[in-house]
Amino acid sequence: MLNRSGYFTALLTSVFFCSPLCAEEVSIKQGTLALNANLQRVDEQPVNGRVALITHGTLAHNGMEIISTLQGLLSDEELPSLAINLSLGLDNRHDMYDCTTPHNHKHTDAVSEINLWLEWLKNQGADEVVLIGHSRGGNQTAWYSNLHPKSAIAQVLVAPATWSESDARENYKQRYGQSLQSVLSQAEKMKPDDMMETTNFIYCADTQVTAGSFINYYKPDSRFNTPTLLQQTALPSLVIIGSADKTVSNLPEAMAKVDNVNIESLLIEDADHYFRDLYADEVVEGIIEFLDQL
């Protein structure tokens, strides 16, 4: 638990804008890195009982529209939330990741960071944590819950990432015009901390990335496919799908193959990957209905 962990302490910095909502930035330490998150209270009430822990998508942040909108709507439903910023290897990171910044982070770093924040919430008095993740953050959330199945009471995955080895290779070739396998083979011949120059990585062209980071994001692993993770989960789970989502367009088909009584799917017609405007209301309505069944 947090109060027994010697490697990080909790720090609070408060900038209140309550009327009737109350939000504040909170920070914890992981080694030498400061991690930050936005804590959305309900009517300035203490953080206890049921709380949602929200993880954003690829190279993004907790202030992006879908995350901030979800926090506000959840507060309207009297569900407080903590939207975290994954550090991506940077101290006190905010905003989108700048592609000119060398990359020294891993997809799997999110697992330990989600765990730190969940422990922090429990130390504040939250005894029922609901995990929520969007896009890649949905996959990282499911990855975490499979490793820590008793840490939360439920999870909600909003347009979670799908994956196949063939799709990964095809997408890389289409985006960057080069073979993923050739770059991966190059990385595997290097030391993990060696820097690869002018390398195409995730959404960043001609960037700098350590070999270890490149391997972690691109070495084939079935766990990158969220429906695969959901096959065996015992955690009550809701997967929310946008019918007009072009980012994970195969999600409906992939979820149809998941045979698990603990999984529910909600299809929101005409919503894209970011569930803007009134589609966000449908997302939150679905979340509340799902949680009311627990």
Short mmCIF file of N, CA, C and O in Angstrom, two decimals, residues 134-250:
data_model
loop_
_atom_site.label_atom_id
_atom_site.label_comp_id
_atom_site.label_asym_id
_atom_site.label_seq_id
_atom_site.Cartn_x
_atom_site.Cartn_y
_atom_site.Cartn_z
N HIS A 134 -9.04 4.51 -22.61
CA HIS A 134 -9.42 4.83 -23.98
C HIS A 134 -8.30 4.43 -24.94
O HIS A 134 -7.13 4.69 -24.68
N SER A 135 -8.65 3.77 -26.04
CA SER A 135 -7.74 3.44 -27.12
C SER A 135 -6.58 2.58 -26.61
O SER A 135 -6.82 1.53 -26.01
N ARG A 136 -5.31 3.00 -26.82
CA ARG A 136 -4.19 2.23 -26.27
C ARG A 136 -4.32 2.14 -24.75
O ARG A 136 -3.96 1.13 -24.15
N GLY A 137 -4.84 3.19 -24.12
CA GLY A 137 -5.05 3.15 -22.69
C GLY A 137 -6.04 2.08 -22.28
O GLY A 137 -5.98 1.55 -21.16
N GLY A 138 -6.98 1.74 -23.17
CA GLY A 138 -7.89 0.63 -22.91
C GLY A 138 -7.15 -0.69 -22.88
O GLY A 138 -7.41 -1.55 -22.03
N ASN A 139 -6.23 -0.87 -23.83
CA ASN A 139 -5.43 -2.09 -23.83
C ASN A 139 -4.54 -2.16 -22.59
O ASN A 139 -4.45 -3.21 -21.94
N GLN A 140 -3.91 -1.05 -22.24
CA GLN A 140 -3.04 -1.04 -21.07
C GLN A 140 -3.83 -1.29 -19.79
O GLN A 140 -3.34 -1.95 -18.86
N THR A 141 -5.06 -0.80 -19.75
CA THR A 141 -5.93 -1.05 -18.60
C THR A 141 -6.25 -2.53 -18.49
O THR A 141 -6.18 -3.13 -17.41
N ALA A 142 -6.61 -3.16 -19.61
CA ALA A 142 -6.92 -4.59 -19.60
C ALA A 142 -5.68 -5.42 -19.28
O ALA A 142 -5.77 -6.45 -18.60
N TRP A 143 -4.54 -4.98 -19.75
CA TRP A 143 -3.27 -5.65 -19.45
C TRP A 143 -3.02 -5.62 -17.95
O TRP A 143 -2.66 -6.62 -17.33
N TYR A 144 -3.23 -4.43 -17.37
CA TYR A 144 -3.06 -4.28 -15.92
C TYR A 144 -4.04 -5.17 -15.15
O TYR A 144 -3.64 -5.87 -14.20
N SER A 145 -5.30 -5.15 -15.53
CA SER A 145 -6.31 -5.89 -14.77
C SER A 145 -6.08 -7.39 -14.85
O SER A 145 -6.42 -8.13 -13.92
N ASN A 146 -5.52 -7.87 -15.97
CA ASN A 146 -5.22 -9.30 -16.06
C ASN A 146 -4.10 -9.70 -15.12
O ASN A 146 -4.08 -10.82 -14.60
N LEU A 147 -3.18 -8.77 -14.86
CA LEU A 147 -2.09 -9.04 -13.93
C LEU A 147 -2.50 -8.83 -12.48
O LEU A 147 -1.94 -9.42 -11.57
N HIS A 148 -3.50 -7.96 -12.27
CA HIS A 148 -3.97 -7.62 -10.92
C HIS A 148 -5.51 -7.75 -10.89
O HIS A 148 -6.22 -6.75 -10.75
N PRO A 149 -6.01 -8.96 -11.01
CA PRO A 149 -7.46 -9.15 -11.20
C PRO A 149 -8.34 -8.73 -10.04
O PRO A 149 -9.53 -8.51 -10.22
N LYS A 150 -7.78 -8.58 -8.83
CA LYS A 150 -8.59 -8.22 -7.68
C LYS A 150 -8.41 -6.76 -7.26
O LYS A 150 -8.86 -6.35 -6.19
N SER A 151 -7.75 -5.99 -8.10
CA SER A 151 -7.44 -4.61 -7.73
C SER A 151 -8.61 -3.66 -7.92
O SER A 151 -8.67 -2.61 -7.29
N ALA A 152 -9.54 -4.02 -8.81
CA ALA A 152 -10.67 -3.14 -9.12
C ALA A 152 -11.96 -3.94 -9.12
O ALA A 152 -11.93 -5.17 -9.13
N ILE A 153 -13.08 -3.22 -9.12
CA ILE A 153 -14.37 -3.92 -9.13
C ILE A 153 -14.89 -4.12 -10.55
O ILE A 153 -15.76 -4.96 -10.77
N ALA A 154 -14.35 -3.35 -11.51
CA ALA A 154 -14.82 -3.45 -12.90
C ALA A 154 -13.89 -2.64 -13.78
O ALA A 154 -13.09 -1.83 -13.29
N GLN A 155 -14.01 -2.86 -15.09
CA GLN A 155 -13.26 -2.04 -16.04
C GLN A 155 -14.15 -1.68 -17.22
O GLN A 155 -15.01 -2.46 -17.63
N VAL A 156 -13.92 -0.48 -17.75
CA VAL A 156 -14.63 0.01 -18.93
C VAL A 156 -13.58 0.38 -19.96
O VAL A 156 -12.73 1.24 -19.71
N LEU A 157 -13.63 -0.26 -21.11
CA LEU A 157 -12.65 -0.04 -22.16
C LEU A 157 -13.34 0.65 -23.33
O LEU A 157 -14.23 0.09 -23.97
N VAL A 158 -12.94 1.89 -23.58
CA VAL A 158 -13.57 2.72 -24.60
C VAL A 158 -12.71 2.68 -25.87
O VAL A 158 -11.57 3.15 -25.87
N ALA A 159 -13.25 2.05 -26.92
CA ALA A 159 -12.51 1.90 -28.18
C ALA A 159 -11.11 1.36 -27.95
O ALA A 159 -10.13 1.95 -28.41
N PRO A 160 -10.97 0.24 -27.22
CA PRO A 160 -9.63 -0.27 -26.90
C PRO A 160 -8.90 -0.78 -28.13
O PRO A 160 -9.52 -1.20 -29.11
N ALA A 161 -7.59 -0.74 -28.06
CA ALA A 161 -6.75 -1.12 -29.20
C ALA A 161 -6.87 -2.60 -29.53
O ALA A 161 -6.98 -3.45 -28.65
N THR A 162 -6.84 -2.88 -30.83
CA THR A 162 -6.74 -4.25 -31.33
C THR A 162 -5.37 -4.40 -31.98
O THR A 162 -4.68 -3.41 -32.25
N TRP A 163 -5.00 -5.66 -32.27
CA TRP A 163 -3.66 -5.89 -32.84
C TRP A 163 -3.60 -7.26 -33.49
O TRP A 163 -4.25 -8.20 -33.04
N SER A 164 -2.83 -7.35 -34.56
CA SER A 164 -2.38 -8.63 -35.11
C SER A 164 -1.01 -8.36 -35.71
O SER A 164 -0.70 -7.23 -36.12
N GLU A 165 -0.19 -9.37 -35.76
CA GLU A 165 1.16 -9.19 -36.29
C GLU A 165 1.13 -8.73 -37.74
O GLU A 165 1.88 -7.83 -38.14
N SER A 166 0.24 -9.32 -38.54
CA SER A 166 0.15 -8.94 -39.95
C SER A 166 -0.32 -7.50 -40.11
O SER A 166 0.19 -6.75 -40.95
N ASP A 167 -1.31 -7.10 -39.29
CA ASP A 167 -1.80 -5.72 -39.37
C ASP A 167 -0.72 -4.73 -38.96
O ASP A 167 -0.58 -3.65 -39.56
N ALA A 168 0.04 -5.07 -37.91
CA ALA A 168 1.10 -4.18 -37.44
C ALA A 168 2.14 -3.95 -38.54
O ALA A 168 2.59 -2.82 -38.77
N ARG A 169 2.52 -5.02 -39.22
CA ARG A 169 3.51 -4.90 -40.29
C ARG A 169 2.95 -4.11 -41.47
O ARG A 169 3.63 -3.25 -42.04
N GLU A 170 1.70 -4.39 -41.83
CA GLU A 170 1.08 -3.70 -42.95
C GLU A 170 0.90 -2.21 -42.66
O GLU A 170 1.16 -1.36 -43.52
N ASN A 171 0.46 -1.88 -41.44
CA ASN A 171 0.25 -0.48 -41.08
C ASN A 171 1.55 0.30 -41.08
O ASN A 171 1.60 1.47 -41.50
N TYR A 172 2.62 -0.33 -40.58
CA TYR A 172 3.93 0.34 -40.55
C TYR A 172 4.42 0.59 -41.97
O TYR A 172 4.91 1.68 -42.30
N LYS A 173 4.27 -0.41 -42.83
CA LYS A 173 4.69 -0.28 -44.23
C LYS A 173 3.90 0.80 -44.93
O LYS A 173 4.45 1.62 -45.70
N GLN A 174 2.60 0.85 -44.67
CA GLN A 174 1.74 1.83 -45.32
C GLN A 174 2.05 3.24 -44.85
O GLN A 174 2.07 4.19 -45.65
N ARG A 175 2.30 3.40 -43.55
CA ARG A 175 2.55 4.73 -42.99
C ARG A 175 3.94 5.24 -43.35
O ARG A 175 4.11 6.42 -43.68
N TYR A 176 4.95 4.36 -43.29
CA TYR A 176 6.33 4.82 -43.41
C TYR A 176 7.08 4.29 -44.63
O TYR A 176 8.23 4.68 -44.86
N GLY A 177 6.46 3.39 -45.38
CA GLY A 177 7.09 2.91 -46.59
C GLY A 177 8.33 2.07 -46.36
O GLY A 177 9.20 2.00 -47.23
N GLN A 178 8.42 1.42 -45.21
CA GLN A 178 9.55 0.54 -44.95
C GLN A 178 9.08 -0.66 -44.13
O GLN A 178 8.00 -0.66 -43.54
N SER A 179 9.93 -1.67 -44.10
CA SER A 179 9.59 -2.91 -43.42
C SER A 179 9.75 -2.77 -41.91
O SER A 179 10.82 -2.39 -41.42
N LEU A 180 8.70 -3.08 -41.17
CA LEU A 180 8.78 -3.09 -39.71
C LEU A 180 9.80 -4.11 -39.24
O LEU A 180 10.58 -3.85 -38.31
N GLN A 181 9.81 -5.28 -39.86
CA GLN A 181 10.71 -6.33 -39.42
C GLN A 181 12.18 -5.91 -39.54
O GLN A 181 13.01 -6.24 -38.68
N SER A 182 12.52 -5.15 -40.57
CA SER A 182 13.91 -4.72 -40.74
C SER A 182 14.33 -3.78 -39.62
O SER A 182 15.45 -3.86 -39.11
N VAL A 183 13.44 -2.87 -39.23
CA VAL A 183 13.76 -1.94 -38.14
C VAL A 183 13.81 -2.68 -36.81
O VAL A 183 14.68 -2.43 -35.97
N LEU A 184 12.88 -3.61 -36.61
CA LEU A 184 12.86 -4.41 -35.38
C LEU A 184 14.13 -5.25 -35.27
O LEU A 184 14.72 -5.36 -34.18
N SER A 185 14.56 -5.83 -36.36
CA SER A 185 15.79 -6.63 -36.35
C SER A 185 16.99 -5.76 -36.00
O SER A 185 17.88 -6.20 -35.25
N GLN A 186 17.00 -4.54 -36.51
CA GLN A 186 18.08 -3.61 -36.17
C GLN A 186 18.08 -3.33 -34.67
O GLN A 186 19.13 -3.34 -34.02
N ALA A 187 16.90 -3.06 -34.12
CA ALA A 187 16.79 -2.76 -32.69
C ALA A 187 17.26 -3.93 -31.83
O ALA A 187 17.91 -3.73 -30.79
N GLU A 188 16.93 -5.14 -32.25
CA GLU A 188 17.28 -6.32 -31.46
C GLU A 188 18.77 -6.61 -31.46
O GLU A 188 19.25 -7.37 -30.62
N LYS A 189 19.53 -5.99 -32.36
CA LYS A 189 20.98 -6.15 -32.38
C LYS A 189 21.68 -5.11 -31.50
O LYS A 189 22.89 -5.18 -31.31
N MET A 190 20.91 -4.17 -30.99
CA MET A 190 21.48 -3.08 -30.19
C MET A 190 21.24 -3.32 -28.70
O MET A 190 20.44 -4.17 -28.30
N LYS A 191 21.94 -2.57 -27.87
CA LYS A 191 21.67 -2.59 -26.44
C LYS A 191 20.38 -1.81 -26.17
O LYS A 191 20.07 -0.86 -26.90
N PRO A 192 19.61 -2.19 -25.14
CA PRO A 192 18.31 -1.55 -24.90
C PRO A 192 18.36 -0.04 -24.79
O PRO A 192 17.42 0.65 -25.23
N ASP A 193 19.44 0.52 -24.22
CA ASP A 193 19.51 1.97 -24.03
C ASP A 193 20.15 2.69 -25.20
O ASP A 193 20.24 3.93 -25.19
N ASP A 194 20.60 1.94 -26.22
CA ASP A 194 21.17 2.60 -27.40
C ASP A 194 20.09 3.39 -28.13
O ASP A 194 18.96 2.91 -28.29
N MET A 195 20.45 4.58 -28.60
CA MET A 195 19.48 5.44 -29.28
C MET A 195 19.49 5.18 -30.78
O MET A 195 20.54 5.19 -31.42
N MET A 196 18.32 4.93 -31.33
CA MET A 196 18.14 4.77 -32.77
C MET A 196 17.78 6.15 -33.36
O MET A 196 16.79 6.76 -32.97
N GLU A 197 18.59 6.62 -34.27
CA GLU A 197 18.37 7.94 -34.85
C GLU A 197 17.44 7.86 -36.07
O GLU A 197 17.34 6.83 -36.73
N THR A 198 16.77 8.95 -36.36
CA THR A 198 15.88 9.07 -37.53
C THR A 198 15.08 7.79 -37.78
O THR A 198 15.15 7.18 -38.85
N THR A 199 14.35 7.38 -36.77
CA THR A 199 13.57 6.15 -36.81
C THR A 199 12.08 6.48 -36.77
O THR A 199 11.65 7.39 -36.06
N ASN A 200 11.29 5.74 -37.52
CA ASN A 200 9.84 5.92 -37.51
C ASN A 200 9.24 5.11 -36.37
O ASN A 200 9.43 3.89 -36.30
N PHE A 201 8.52 5.80 -35.48
CA PHE A 201 8.08 5.17 -34.23
C PHE A 201 6.69 5.66 -33.86
O PHE A 201 6.46 6.87 -33.70
N ILE A 202 5.75 4.76 -33.76
CA ILE A 202 4.35 5.06 -33.45
C ILE A 202 3.84 6.12 -34.44
O ILE A 202 3.72 5.84 -35.62
N TYR A 203 3.55 7.35 -33.95
CA TYR A 203 3.06 8.41 -34.83
C TYR A 203 4.16 9.39 -35.21
O TYR A 203 3.87 10.42 -35.84
N CYS A 204 5.38 9.11 -34.82
CA CYS A 204 6.47 10.06 -34.98
C CYS A 204 7.45 9.60 -36.06
O CYS A 204 8.12 8.57 -35.90
N ALA A 205 7.54 10.37 -37.14
CA ALA A 205 8.47 10.05 -38.22
C ALA A 205 9.85 10.64 -37.92
O ALA A 205 9.96 11.73 -37.36
N ASP A 206 10.89 9.89 -38.29
CA ASP A 206 12.27 10.38 -38.18
C ASP A 206 12.58 10.91 -36.79
O ASP A 206 13.15 11.99 -36.62
N THR A 207 12.19 10.15 -35.79
CA THR A 207 12.42 10.56 -34.42
C THR A 207 13.58 9.76 -33.82
O THR A 207 14.21 8.94 -34.51
N GLN A 208 13.88 10.00 -32.57
CA GLN A 208 14.89 9.24 -31.84
C GLN A 208 14.19 8.35 -30.82
O GLN A 208 13.30 8.81 -30.10
N VAL A 209 14.60 7.09 -30.75
CA VAL A 209 13.97 6.14 -29.83
C VAL A 209 15.00 5.12 -29.39
O VAL A 209 15.84 4.70 -30.19
N THR A 210 14.98 4.75 -28.13
CA THR A 210 15.89 3.71 -27.70
C THR A 210 15.47 2.37 -28.28
O THR A 210 14.29 2.14 -28.56
N ALA A 211 16.44 1.50 -28.46
CA ALA A 211 16.15 0.18 -29.01
C ALA A 211 15.18 -0.58 -28.12
O ALA A 211 14.27 -1.27 -28.60
N GLY A 212 15.33 -0.44 -26.79
CA GLY A 212 14.44 -1.12 -25.86
C GLY A 212 13.01 -0.67 -25.99
O GLY A 212 12.07 -1.48 -25.92
N SER A 213 12.81 0.63 -26.21
CA SER A 213 11.46 1.15 -26.39
C SER A 213 10.85 0.62 -27.68
O SER A 213 9.68 0.20 -27.71
N PHE A 214 11.62 0.65 -28.76
CA PHE A 214 11.10 0.19 -30.04
C PHE A 214 10.68 -1.27 -29.94
O PHE A 214 9.59 -1.66 -30.39
N ILE A 215 11.51 -2.08 -29.33
CA ILE A 215 11.19 -3.51 -29.19
C ILE A 215 9.94 -3.70 -28.36
O ILE A 215 9.07 -4.51 -28.69
N ASN A 216 9.81 -2.95 -27.28
CA ASN A 216 8.66 -3.11 -26.39
C ASN A 216 7.34 -2.79 -27.09
O ASN A 216 6.33 -3.46 -26.86
N TYR A 217 7.34 -1.81 -27.97
CA TYR A 217 6.12 -1.42 -28.67
C TYR A 217 5.83 -2.30 -29.89
O TYR A 217 4.67 -2.41 -30.29
N TYR A 218 6.87 -2.90 -30.46
CA TYR A 218 6.67 -3.56 -31.74
C TYR A 218 6.94 -5.06 -31.78
O TYR A 218 6.52 -5.72 -32.74
N LYS A 219 7.62 -5.61 -30.80
CA LYS A 219 7.84 -7.06 -30.82
C LYS A 219 6.50 -7.77 -30.66
O LYS A 219 5.72 -7.45 -29.77
N PRO A 220 6.19 -8.70 -31.55
CA PRO A 220 4.87 -9.35 -31.52
C PRO A 220 4.51 -9.92 -30.15
O PRO A 220 5.30 -10.61 -29.52
N ASP A 221 3.31 -9.59 -29.69
CA ASP A 221 2.80 -10.04 -28.40
C ASP A 221 1.28 -10.01 -28.48
O ASP A 221 0.70 -8.94 -28.69
N SER A 222 0.64 -11.14 -28.32
CA SER A 222 -0.81 -11.21 -28.46
C SER A 222 -1.55 -10.33 -27.47
O SER A 222 -2.72 -9.99 -27.67
N ARG A 223 -0.88 -9.92 -26.39
CA ARG A 223 -1.52 -9.07 -25.38
C ARG A 223 -1.78 -7.65 -25.89
O ARG A 223 -2.55 -6.91 -25.27
N PHE A 224 -1.17 -7.27 -27.00
CA PHE A 224 -1.51 -5.98 -27.60
C PHE A 224 -2.95 -5.98 -28.12
O PHE A 224 -3.53 -4.92 -28.35
N ASN A 225 -3.52 -7.15 -28.31
CA ASN A 225 -4.89 -7.28 -28.80
C ASN A 225 -5.84 -7.37 -27.61
O ASN A 225 -5.90 -8.39 -26.92
N THR A 226 -6.59 -6.32 -27.35
CA THR A 226 -7.44 -6.27 -26.15
C THR A 226 -8.44 -7.41 -26.09
O THR A 226 -8.62 -8.01 -25.02
N PRO A 227 -9.12 -7.78 -27.18
CA PRO A 227 -10.04 -8.92 -27.10
C PRO A 227 -9.36 -10.21 -26.63
O PRO A 227 -9.99 -11.02 -25.94
N THR A 228 -8.09 -10.40 -26.94
CA THR A 228 -7.36 -11.56 -26.44
C THR A 228 -7.25 -11.51 -24.93
O THR A 228 -7.44 -12.52 -24.24
N LEU A 229 -6.94 -10.35 -24.39
CA LEU A 229 -6.85 -10.19 -22.94
C LEU A 229 -8.19 -10.47 -22.26
O LEU A 229 -8.24 -10.97 -21.14
N LEU A 230 -9.27 -10.14 -22.96
CA LEU A 230 -10.60 -10.27 -22.36
C LEU A 230 -11.14 -11.70 -22.39
O LEU A 230 -12.14 -11.99 -21.72
N GLN A 231 -10.50 -12.57 -23.12
CA GLN A 231 -10.99 -13.95 -23.22
C GLN A 231 -11.10 -14.62 -21.86
O GLN A 231 -12.03 -15.38 -21.61
N GLN A 232 -10.14 -14.36 -20.97
CA GLN A 232 -10.07 -15.08 -19.71
C GLN A 232 -10.36 -14.22 -18.48
O GLN A 232 -10.30 -14.72 -17.37
N THR A 233 -10.66 -12.93 -18.66
CA THR A 233 -10.81 -12.08 -17.49
C THR A 233 -12.03 -12.46 -16.66
O THR A 233 -13.09 -12.81 -17.19
N ALA A 234 -11.86 -12.38 -15.34
CA ALA A 234 -12.97 -12.61 -14.42
C ALA A 234 -13.56 -11.28 -13.94
O ALA A 234 -14.54 -11.27 -13.20
N LEU A 235 -12.98 -10.18 -14.37
CA LEU A 235 -13.42 -8.86 -13.94
C LEU A 235 -14.60 -8.40 -14.80
O LEU A 235 -14.54 -8.47 -16.03
N PRO A 236 -15.69 -7.95 -14.19
CA PRO A 236 -16.79 -7.40 -14.99
C PRO A 236 -16.27 -6.30 -15.90
O PRO A 236 -15.61 -5.36 -15.44
N SER A 237 -16.54 -6.43 -17.19
CA SER A 237 -15.93 -5.52 -18.16
C SER A 237 -16.95 -5.05 -19.18
O SER A 237 -17.76 -5.84 -19.67
N LEU A 238 -16.88 -3.77 -19.49
CA LEU A 238 -17.72 -3.17 -20.53
C LEU A 238 -16.81 -2.63 -21.63
O LEU A 238 -15.90 -1.85 -21.35
N VAL A 239 -17.06 -3.04 -22.86
CA VAL A 239 -16.31 -2.54 -24.01
C VAL A 239 -17.25 -1.65 -24.83
O VAL A 239 -18.32 -2.09 -25.25
N ILE A 240 -16.85 -0.40 -25.01
CA ILE A 240 -17.68 0.56 -25.73
C ILE A 240 -17.09 0.78 -27.12
O ILE A 240 -15.89 1.08 -27.27
N ILE A 241 -17.93 0.63 -28.14
CA ILE A 241 -17.50 0.63 -29.53
C ILE A 241 -18.24 1.73 -30.28
O ILE A 241 -19.46 1.88 -30.14
N GLY A 242 -17.51 2.49 -31.09
CA GLY A 242 -18.14 3.46 -31.98
C GLY A 242 -18.31 2.85 -33.36
O GLY A 242 -17.35 2.34 -33.94
N SER A 243 -19.50 2.90 -33.90
CA SER A 243 -19.73 2.25 -35.19
C SER A 243 -18.98 2.92 -36.33
O SER A 243 -18.71 2.30 -37.36
N ALA A 244 -18.60 4.20 -36.17
CA ALA A 244 -17.87 4.92 -37.21
C ALA A 244 -16.39 5.08 -36.87
O ALA A 244 -15.70 5.92 -37.43
N ASP A 245 -15.90 4.24 -35.97
CA ASP A 245 -14.50 4.29 -35.54
C ASP A 245 -13.60 3.71 -36.63
O ASP A 245 -13.67 2.53 -36.94
N LYS A 246 -12.74 4.54 -37.21
CA LYS A 246 -11.82 4.08 -38.25
C LYS A 246 -10.47 3.67 -37.65
O LYS A 246 -9.66 3.04 -38.33
N THR A 247 -10.22 4.02 -36.40
CA THR A 247 -8.95 3.69 -35.77
C THR A 247 -8.90 2.22 -35.36
O THR A 247 -7.88 1.54 -35.56
N VAL A 248 -9.98 1.73 -34.77
CA VAL A 248 -10.08 0.30 -34.42
C VAL A 248 -11.33 -0.25 -35.11
O VAL A 248 -12.27 -0.72 -34.46
N SER A 249 -11.31 -0.18 -36.43
CA SER A 249 -12.50 -0.53 -37.22
C SER A 249 -12.88 -2.00 -37.10
O SER A 249 -14.03 -2.37 -37.35
N ASN A 250 -11.94 -2.85 -36.71
CA ASN A 250 -12.24 -4.29 -36.58
C ASN A 250 -12.68 -4.68 -35.18
O ASN A 250 -12.86 -5.86 -34.90
#
